Amino acid sequence: MSSKPDRTEPITVAAVDAAGLQDEALAALAGASTLAELTELRTRYLGRRSELKQALREVRDRETGMTLNAVRERLEQAFAERETQLEREQLEERLTADGFDVTLPGEELRIGTLHPTTQIRRIVEDAFLGLGYEIRDDREVETVEYNFDKLAFAPTHPTRSPRDTLFLDENTLLRTETSPSQIHQLEEHEPPVYMVSIGRVYRRDDIDATHYPIFHQFEGLAVDRGITLADLKGTLLRVARVLFGDDRRVRFRTHFFPFTEPSIEPDVSCGICGGAGCRTCKFTGWTEFGGAGMVDPAVFENVGLDPEKWTGFAFGCGLERGAQLRFNIAEVRPLWSPDLRVLRQF
Ligand code: PHE
């Protein structure tokens, strides 16, 4: 009988050279350059059918068991370390290939703001929707009839002249104010009416610190029974509060408009000097922020309403003027500038 073990005989523990196996596995591991290779080697050296695992399964004495387990632990650790290392290398390679440096700081995102004029528009819309008004939008190209005649402008009123107003032809013009909306609204709706109309208006003005030939107005109209000047003053006070805050003072002066009687102009105390007087308020401490008055009986008649039955008030304010007064912008021109350095301040 030969002492050589045949294949049916279990491999004895002694047949495993634990130290040799460990060296061989570690050398192979060091040579693995991809994660796929690493997986293959892990199966070969630590897999269920690896020499080591088989030996461990058949181990009989404690000492050999401890040796083999130590090898297993050492190899498992080495595989885990190599795996982390290969993963890192692979990531780095990919990042270099893509030309993408994750350590670079991100690009700063510029957060925009609404244009100051738009901010005013929205404040006004919110305030009046809250008071139960409807918001209206009308044409910018108007007729002489709606821009002047029905608003009871005298035939000789200077604004009717092409020197003041931009005419497209004899009867057509770019509206000089949002007041024609009063007529449209009253022709289209039976009172009671509570509306605010917002939009662009045009005047033949030279550009200077406070004038621009295009600007925006909001026009208010309330027509109901028993409306008084007190209602108008309360409403304008409310406008001043939402636009300029609680700290500003408000006053009213008498004035003239063809389509209101009596007519008034509201002033707000200057936000730059606090009312003491400065260049912006022309040393008066006050700035006008619109025109207003009780709807003239002639207007009611022009739209077929009985002035004995209906009462109302109307007001008109500039959005740019509102923005200037809210944000203390001394000039109107920056509001029409495309320079973002200007607009980013508000
Ligand atoms: N339309 C007038 C203006 O542009 C303002 C105004 C509106 C006055 C409504 C009275 C009533 O100056």
CSV table of C-alpha atoms and ligand atoms in Angstrom, one decimal:
chain,number,residue,atom,x,y,z
A,1,MET,CA,0.0,0.0,0.0
A,2,SER,CA,1.3,3.4,-0.9
A,3,SER,CA,1.3,6.1,1.7
A,4,LYS,CA,0.4,8.7,-0.9
A,5,PRO,CA,-3.1,9.9,-0.2
A,6,ASP,CA,-5.5,9.3,-3.1
A,7,ARG,CA,-8.2,11.7,-4.3
A,8,THR,CA,-11.0,10.2,-2.2
A,9,GLU,CA,-9.1,10.8,0.9
A,10,PRO,CA,-9.9,14.1,2.6
A,11,ILE,CA,-7.2,16.7,2.3
A,12,THR,CA,-5.5,16.9,5.5
A,13,VAL,CA,-4.9,20.2,7.3
A,14,ALA,CA,-1.2,19.5,7.1
A,15,ALA,CA,-1.6,19.5,3.3
A,16,VAL,CA,-2.3,23.3,3.4
A,17,ASP,CA,0.6,25.5,3.6
A,18,ALA,CA,-1.1,28.4,5.4
A,19,ALA,CA,1.8,30.8,5.2
A,20,GLY,CA,2.4,30.0,1.5
A,21,LEU,CA,-1.3,30.4,0.7
A,22,GLN,CA,-1.3,33.8,2.4
A,23,ASP,CA,1.8,35.0,0.6
A,24,GLU,CA,0.4,33.8,-2.7
A,25,ALA,CA,-2.9,35.5,-2.2
A,26,LEU,CA,-1.4,38.8,-1.0
A,27,ALA,CA,0.9,38.9,-4.0
A,28,ALA,CA,-1.9,38.2,-6.4
A,29,LEU,CA,-4.0,40.9,-4.7
A,30,ALA,CA,-1.2,43.4,-5.1
A,31,GLY,CA,-1.2,42.6,-8.8
A,32,ALA,CA,-4.9,43.1,-9.3
A,33,SER,CA,-5.5,46.4,-11.1
A,34,THR,CA,-9.3,46.3,-11.5
A,35,LEU,CA,-12.3,45.6,-9.4
A,36,ALA,CA,-13.2,42.7,-11.7
A,37,GLU,CA,-9.8,41.0,-11.1
A,38,LEU,CA,-10.3,41.6,-7.4
A,39,THR,CA,-13.6,39.8,-7.4
A,40,GLU,CA,-12.1,36.9,-9.3
A,41,LEU,CA,-9.2,36.6,-6.8
A,42,ARG,CA,-11.6,36.8,-3.9
A,43,THR,CA,-13.5,33.8,-5.2
A,44,ARG,CA,-10.2,31.9,-5.7
A,45,TYR,CA,-8.8,32.6,-2.3
A,46,LEU,CA,-11.7,33.2,-0.1
A,47,GLY,CA,-14.7,31.6,-2.0
A,48,ARG,CA,-16.7,28.7,-0.7
A,49,ARG,CA,-14.6,26.3,-2.7
A,50,SER,CA,-11.3,27.9,-2.1
A,51,GLU,CA,-8.4,25.8,-0.7
A,52,LEU,CA,-8.6,27.8,2.5
A,53,LYS,CA,-12.3,27.4,3.1
A,54,GLN,CA,-12.1,23.7,2.4
A,55,ALA,CA,-9.2,23.3,4.8
A,56,LEU,CA,-11.2,25.3,7.4
A,57,ARG,CA,-14.2,23.0,7.0
A,58,GLU,CA,-12.1,19.9,7.5
A,59,VAL,CA,-9.8,21.2,10.3
A,60,ARG,CA,-9.7,18.9,13.3
A,61,ASP,CA,-7.2,20.4,15.7
A,62,ARG,CA,-7.5,23.7,17.4
A,63,GLU,CA,-4.1,25.1,16.6
A,64,THR,CA,-4.5,24.6,12.9
A,65,GLY,CA,-7.9,26.1,13.1
A,66,MET,CA,-6.6,29.2,14.7
A,67,THR,CA,-3.8,29.5,12.1
A,68,LEU,CA,-6.2,29.1,9.2
A,69,ASN,CA,-8.7,31.6,10.7
A,70,ALA,CA,-5.9,34.1,11.2
A,71,VAL,CA,-5.0,33.8,7.5
A,72,ARG,CA,-8.6,34.1,6.5
A,73,GLU,CA,-9.0,37.3,8.6
A,74,ARG,CA,-5.8,38.7,7.3
A,75,LEU,CA,-6.9,38.1,3.7
A,76,GLU,CA,-10.4,39.5,4.1
A,77,GLN,CA,-8.9,42.6,5.5
A,78,ALA,CA,-6.4,42.9,2.7
A,79,PHE,CA,-9.2,42.4,0.1
A,80,ALA,CA,-11.3,45.1,1.7
A,81,GLU,CA,-8.5,47.5,1.8
A,82,ARG,CA,-7.5,46.8,-1.8
A,83,GLU,CA,-11.1,47.2,-2.9
A,84,THR,CA,-11.4,50.7,-1.3
A,85,GLN,CA,-8.1,51.7,-3.0
A,86,LEU,CA,-9.2,50.4,-6.4
A,87,GLU,CA,-12.6,52.2,-6.1
A,88,ARG,CA,-10.8,55.5,-5.3
A,89,GLU,CA,-8.4,55.1,-8.2
A,90,GLN,CA,-11.2,54.3,-10.6
A,91,LEU,CA,-13.2,57.4,-9.4
A,92,GLU,CA,-10.1,59.6,-9.8
A,93,GLU,CA,-9.5,58.3,-13.3
A,94,ARG,CA,-13.0,59.0,-14.3
A,95,LEU,CA,-12.9,62.5,-12.9
A,96,THR,CA,-9.7,63.3,-14.8
A,97,ALA,CA,-11.1,61.8,-18.0
A,98,ASP,CA,-14.2,63.9,-17.7
A,99,GLY,CA,-12.2,67.0,-16.9
A,100,PHE,CA,-14.4,67.6,-13.9
A,101,ASP,CA,-13.0,68.9,-10.7
A,102,VAL,CA,-15.3,68.3,-7.8
A,103,THR,CA,-13.2,70.5,-5.5
A,104,LEU,CA,-13.8,73.7,-7.5
A,105,PRO,CA,-16.2,76.1,-5.9
A,106,GLY,CA,-19.6,76.3,-7.6
A,107,GLU,CA,-20.7,79.2,-9.8
A,108,GLU,CA,-22.6,81.9,-7.8
A,109,LEU,CA,-26.2,82.0,-8.8
A,110,ARG,CA,-27.5,85.5,-9.1
A,111,ILE,CA,-31.0,85.7,-7.6
A,112,GLY,CA,-33.1,88.3,-9.5
A,113,THR,CA,-35.6,90.7,-8.1
A,114,LEU,CA,-38.7,92.2,-9.6
A,115,HIS,CA,-38.3,95.6,-11.2
A,116,PRO,CA,-39.2,98.3,-8.7
A,117,THR,CA,-42.1,99.4,-10.9
A,118,THR,CA,-43.4,95.9,-11.0
A,119,GLN,CA,-43.1,95.6,-7.3
A,120,ILE,CA,-45.3,98.7,-6.9
A,121,ARG,CA,-47.8,97.4,-9.4
A,122,ARG,CA,-48.1,94.2,-7.4
A,123,ILE,CA,-48.5,96.0,-4.1
A,124,VAL,CA,-51.2,98.1,-5.6
A,125,GLU,CA,-53.0,95.1,-7.2
A,126,ASP,CA,-52.9,93.2,-3.9
A,127,ALA,CA,-54.1,96.2,-1.9
A,128,PHE,CA,-57.1,96.8,-4.1
A,129,LEU,CA,-58.0,93.2,-4.6
A,130,GLY,CA,-58.1,93.1,-0.9
A,131,LEU,CA,-60.5,96.0,-0.9
A,132,GLY,CA,-62.8,94.3,-3.3
A,133,TYR,CA,-61.8,96.2,-6.5
A,134,GLU,CA,-61.4,94.5,-9.8
A,135,ILE,CA,-58.2,95.0,-11.8
A,136,ARG,CA,-58.6,96.3,-15.4
A,137,ASP,CA,-56.3,96.6,-18.4
A,138,ASP,CA,-57.0,98.8,-21.3
A,139,ARG,CA,-55.6,99.8,-24.7
A,140,GLU,CA,-52.7,102.2,-24.9
A,141,VAL,CA,-53.8,103.6,-28.3
A,142,GLU,CA,-56.8,105.7,-27.6
A,143,THR,CA,-59.2,108.0,-29.4
A,144,VAL,CA,-59.5,111.7,-28.8
A,145,GLU,CA,-63.1,110.9,-27.7
A,146,TYR,CA,-62.0,108.6,-24.8
A,147,ASN,CA,-58.8,110.3,-23.9
A,148,PHE,CA,-60.3,113.8,-23.8
A,149,ASP,CA,-63.9,114.4,-24.9
A,150,LYS,CA,-65.8,112.0,-22.6
A,151,LEU,CA,-63.5,113.0,-19.7
A,152,ALA,CA,-64.9,116.5,-20.1
A,153,PHE,CA,-61.6,118.1,-21.2
A,154,ALA,CA,-62.4,121.7,-22.5
A,155,PRO,CA,-61.9,122.0,-26.2
A,156,THR,CA,-59.0,124.4,-25.6
A,157,HIS,CA,-57.3,122.3,-23.0
A,158,PRO,CA,-53.5,122.4,-23.7
A,159,THR,CA,-53.0,118.6,-23.4
A,160,ARG,CA,-55.0,118.2,-26.5
A,161,SER,CA,-52.2,119.8,-28.4
A,162,PRO,CA,-49.7,117.7,-30.4
A,163,ARG,CA,-47.1,119.6,-28.5
A,164,ASP,CA,-48.1,117.7,-25.3
A,165,THR,CA,-49.6,114.5,-26.7
A,166,LEU,CA,-48.3,111.9,-29.2
A,167,PHE,CA,-50.8,111.6,-32.0
A,168,LEU,CA,-50.9,108.7,-34.5
A,169,ASP,CA,-53.4,110.6,-36.6
A,170,GLU,CA,-55.9,113.4,-35.9
A,171,ASN,CA,-58.2,111.2,-33.9
A,172,THR,CA,-55.9,108.6,-32.5
A,173,LEU,CA,-53.2,109.0,-29.9
A,174,LEU,CA,-51.1,107.3,-27.2
A,175,ARG,CA,-53.2,107.7,-24.1
A,176,THR,CA,-51.8,110.4,-21.8
A,177,GLU,CA,-53.3,108.9,-18.6
A,178,THR,CA,-55.2,105.8,-17.5
A,179,SER,CA,-58.3,107.9,-17.0
A,180,PRO,CA,-60.0,106.7,-20.3
A,181,SER,CA,-60.4,103.4,-18.3
A,182,GLN,CA,-63.0,105.2,-16.2
A,183,ILE,CA,-65.2,105.7,-19.3
A,184,HIS,CA,-64.7,102.2,-20.6
A,185,GLN,CA,-65.5,100.7,-17.2
A,186,LEU,CA,-68.7,102.8,-16.8
A,187,GLU,CA,-69.8,102.1,-20.4
A,188,GLU,CA,-69.3,98.3,-19.9
A,189,HIS,CA,-70.6,97.9,-16.3
A,190,GLU,CA,-73.6,99.1,-14.4
A,191,PRO,CA,-72.5,100.7,-11.1
A,192,PRO,CA,-71.7,99.9,-8.4
A,193,VAL,CA,-68.2,99.8,-9.8
A,194,TYR,CA,-64.9,99.5,-8.0
A,195,MET,CA,-62.0,99.1,-10.3
A,196,VAL,CA,-58.3,99.8,-10.7
A,197,SER,CA,-56.7,100.1,-14.1
A,198,ILE,CA,-53.0,99.8,-14.5
A,199,GLY,CA,-50.8,100.4,-17.5
A,200,ARG,CA,-48.5,102.6,-19.6
A,201,VAL,CA,-49.2,106.1,-20.6
A,202,TYR,CA,-47.3,108.5,-22.9
A,203,ARG,CA,-46.6,112.2,-22.9
A,204,ARG,CA,-44.4,114.3,-25.0
A,205,ASP,CA,-42.0,115.2,-22.2
A,206,ASP,CA,-38.3,115.8,-22.4
A,207,ILE,CA,-36.4,113.3,-20.3
A,208,ASP,CA,-35.1,114.8,-17.1
A,209,ALA,CA,-34.7,113.8,-13.4
A,210,THR,CA,-38.5,113.5,-12.9
A,211,HIS,CA,-39.9,113.1,-16.5
A,212,TYR,CA,-39.9,110.2,-18.9
A,213,PRO,CA,-42.1,110.1,-22.0
A,214,ILE,CA,-43.4,106.7,-21.1
A,215,PHE,CA,-44.5,105.8,-17.6
A,216,HIS,CA,-47.1,103.8,-15.8
A,217,GLN,CA,-50.2,104.8,-13.9
A,218,PHE,CA,-52.8,103.1,-11.7
A,219,GLU,CA,-56.3,104.6,-11.9
A,220,GLY,CA,-58.9,103.9,-9.3
A,221,LEU,CA,-62.6,104.4,-9.8
A,222,ALA,CA,-65.4,103.8,-7.3
A,223,VAL,CA,-69.0,104.6,-8.3
A,224,ASP,CA,-71.8,103.8,-5.9
A,225,ARG,CA,-74.6,105.5,-4.0
A,226,GLY,CA,-73.6,108.0,-1.3
A,227,ILE,CA,-69.8,108.1,-1.9
A,228,THR,CA,-68.1,111.1,-0.3
A,229,LEU,CA,-64.8,112.9,-0.3
A,230,ALA,CA,-64.1,111.2,3.0
A,231,ASP,CA,-64.2,107.8,1.3
A,232,LEU,CA,-61.6,109.1,-1.3
A,233,LYS,CA,-59.3,110.4,1.4
A,234,GLY,CA,-59.5,107.2,3.4
A,235,THR,CA,-58.7,105.2,0.2
A,236,LEU,CA,-55.7,107.4,-0.7
A,237,LEU,CA,-54.5,107.2,2.9
A,238,ARG,CA,-54.6,103.4,2.5
A,239,VAL,CA,-52.7,103.6,-0.7
A,240,ALA,CA,-50.0,105.7,1.0
A,241,ARG,CA,-49.8,103.3,3.9
A,242,VAL,CA,-49.3,100.2,1.8
A,243,LEU,CA,-46.9,101.9,-0.6
A,244,PHE,CA,-44.8,104.0,1.8
A,245,GLY,CA,-45.4,102.6,5.3
A,246,ASP,CA,-46.9,103.9,8.5
A,247,ASP,CA,-44.3,106.5,9.2
A,248,ARG,CA,-45.0,108.9,6.3
A,249,ARG,CA,-47.4,111.8,6.7
A,250,VAL,CA,-50.1,112.4,4.1
A,251,ARG,CA,-51.8,115.7,3.2
A,252,PHE,CA,-54.3,116.8,0.5
A,253,ARG,CA,-54.2,120.0,-1.6
A,254,THR,CA,-57.0,121.3,-3.8
A,255,HIS,CA,-56.4,121.1,-7.5
A,256,PHE,CA,-58.1,121.0,-10.9
A,257,PHE,CA,-58.9,118.1,-13.2
A,258,PRO,CA,-61.5,118.3,-16.0
A,259,PHE,CA,-63.2,115.0,-15.0
A,260,THR,CA,-63.3,115.5,-11.2
A,261,GLU,CA,-65.0,118.1,-9.0
A,262,PRO,CA,-63.8,118.9,-6.5
A,263,SER,CA,-60.2,117.8,-7.3
A,264,ILE,CA,-57.4,117.1,-4.9
A,265,GLU,CA,-53.8,116.1,-5.0
A,266,PRO,CA,-52.3,113.9,-2.2
A,267,ASP,CA,-48.8,114.6,-0.9
A,268,VAL,CA,-46.6,112.2,1.1
A,269,SER,CA,-43.9,113.5,3.4
A,270,CYS,CA,-40.4,113.2,1.9
A,271,GLY,CA,-38.8,109.9,2.8
A,272,ILE,CA,-35.3,111.2,2.1
A,273,CYS,CA,-35.3,114.2,4.5
A,274,GLY,CA,-38.1,113.0,6.7
A,275,GLY,CA,-40.0,116.2,5.9
A,276,ALA,CA,-37.3,118.7,6.8
A,277,GLY,CA,-36.7,119.7,3.2
A,278,CYS,CA,-34.1,118.6,0.7
A,279,ARG,CA,-33.3,118.8,-3.0
A,280,THR,CA,-35.5,115.8,-3.9
A,281,CYS,CA,-38.7,117.4,-2.4
A,282,LYS,CA,-37.6,120.8,-3.6
A,283,PHE,CA,-37.2,121.9,0.0
A,284,THR,CA,-40.9,121.6,0.8
A,285,GLY,CA,-40.8,118.4,2.8
A,286,TRP,CA,-43.6,116.9,0.6
A,287,THR,CA,-44.0,115.1,-2.7
A,288,GLU,CA,-47.1,114.8,-4.7
A,289,PHE,CA,-48.1,111.2,-5.5
A,290,GLY,CA,-51.2,111.5,-7.7
A,291,GLY,CA,-54.3,113.3,-8.7
A,292,ALA,CA,-57.8,112.6,-7.5
A,293,GLY,CA,-61.3,113.9,-7.0
A,294,MET,CA,-65.0,113.2,-7.0
A,295,VAL,CA,-66.3,112.1,-10.4
A,296,ASP,CA,-67.6,115.1,-12.2
A,297,PRO,CA,-71.4,115.1,-13.1
A,298,ALA,CA,-70.4,115.8,-16.7
A,299,VAL,CA,-68.6,112.4,-16.8
A,300,PHE,CA,-71.7,110.6,-15.5
A,301,GLU,CA,-73.7,112.3,-18.2
A,302,ASN,CA,-71.2,111.4,-20.9
A,303,VAL,CA,-71.6,107.7,-20.1
A,304,GLY,CA,-75.4,107.9,-19.7
A,305,LEU,CA,-75.6,107.7,-15.9
A,306,ASP,CA,-77.7,110.0,-13.7
A,307,PRO,CA,-75.5,112.3,-11.6
A,308,GLU,CA,-78.3,112.7,-9.2
A,309,LYS,CA,-78.3,109.0,-8.5
A,310,TRP,CA,-74.7,108.1,-8.6
A,311,THR,CA,-71.7,109.4,-6.8
A,312,GLY,CA,-68.0,108.4,-7.1
A,313,PHE,CA,-64.4,109.2,-6.8
A,314,ALA,CA,-61.4,108.6,-9.0
A,315,PHE,CA,-57.7,108.8,-8.5
A,316,GLY,CA,-54.6,108.3,-10.6
A,317,CYS,CA,-51.0,107.8,-9.5
A,318,GLY,CA,-47.7,107.1,-11.2
A,319,LEU,CA,-46.1,103.7,-10.6
A,320,GLU,CA,-42.6,105.1,-11.2
A,321,ARG,CA,-43.4,108.0,-8.8
A,322,GLY,CA,-44.5,105.4,-6.3
A,323,ALA,CA,-41.3,103.4,-6.7
A,324,GLN,CA,-39.2,106.6,-6.3
A,325,LEU,CA,-41.1,107.5,-3.1
A,326,ARG,CA,-41.0,104.0,-1.7
A,327,PHE,CA,-37.4,103.2,-2.4
A,328,ASN,CA,-36.2,106.9,-2.1
A,329,ILE,CA,-34.8,107.0,-5.7
A,330,ALA,CA,-34.1,110.6,-6.5
A,331,GLU,CA,-34.2,110.1,-10.3
A,332,VAL,CA,-36.7,108.5,-12.6
A,333,ARG,CA,-34.2,107.6,-15.3
A,334,PRO,CA,-32.6,104.6,-13.4
A,335,LEU,CA,-36.0,102.9,-13.6
A,336,TRP,CA,-35.6,102.8,-17.3
A,337,SER,CA,-32.0,101.8,-17.4
A,338,PRO,CA,-31.0,98.3,-18.4
A,339,ASP,CA,-28.0,98.5,-16.2
A,340,LEU,CA,-28.4,95.7,-13.6
A,341,ARG,CA,-26.2,97.5,-11.1
A,342,VAL,CA,-29.0,100.0,-10.7
A,343,LEU,CA,-31.8,97.4,-10.5
A,344,ARG,CA,-30.0,95.0,-8.1
A,345,GLN,CA,-30.3,97.6,-5.3
A,346,PHE,CA,-34.0,97.2,-5.0
B,1,PHE,N1,-55.3,111.5,-14.8
B,1,PHE,C1,-54.8,112.4,-13.9
B,1,PHE,C2,-53.3,112.7,-14.2
B,1,PHE,O1,-52.7,111.9,-15.0
B,1,PHE,C3,-54.8,111.9,-12.5
B,1,PHE,C4,-56.2,111.8,-12.0
B,1,PHE,C5,-56.9,110.6,-12.1
B,1,PHE,C6,-56.9,112.8,-11.4
B,1,PHE,C7,-58.2,110.4,-11.6
B,1,PHE,C8,-58.2,112.7,-10.9
B,1,PHE,C9,-58.8,111.5,-11.1
B,1,PHE,O2,-52.7,113.7,-13.8
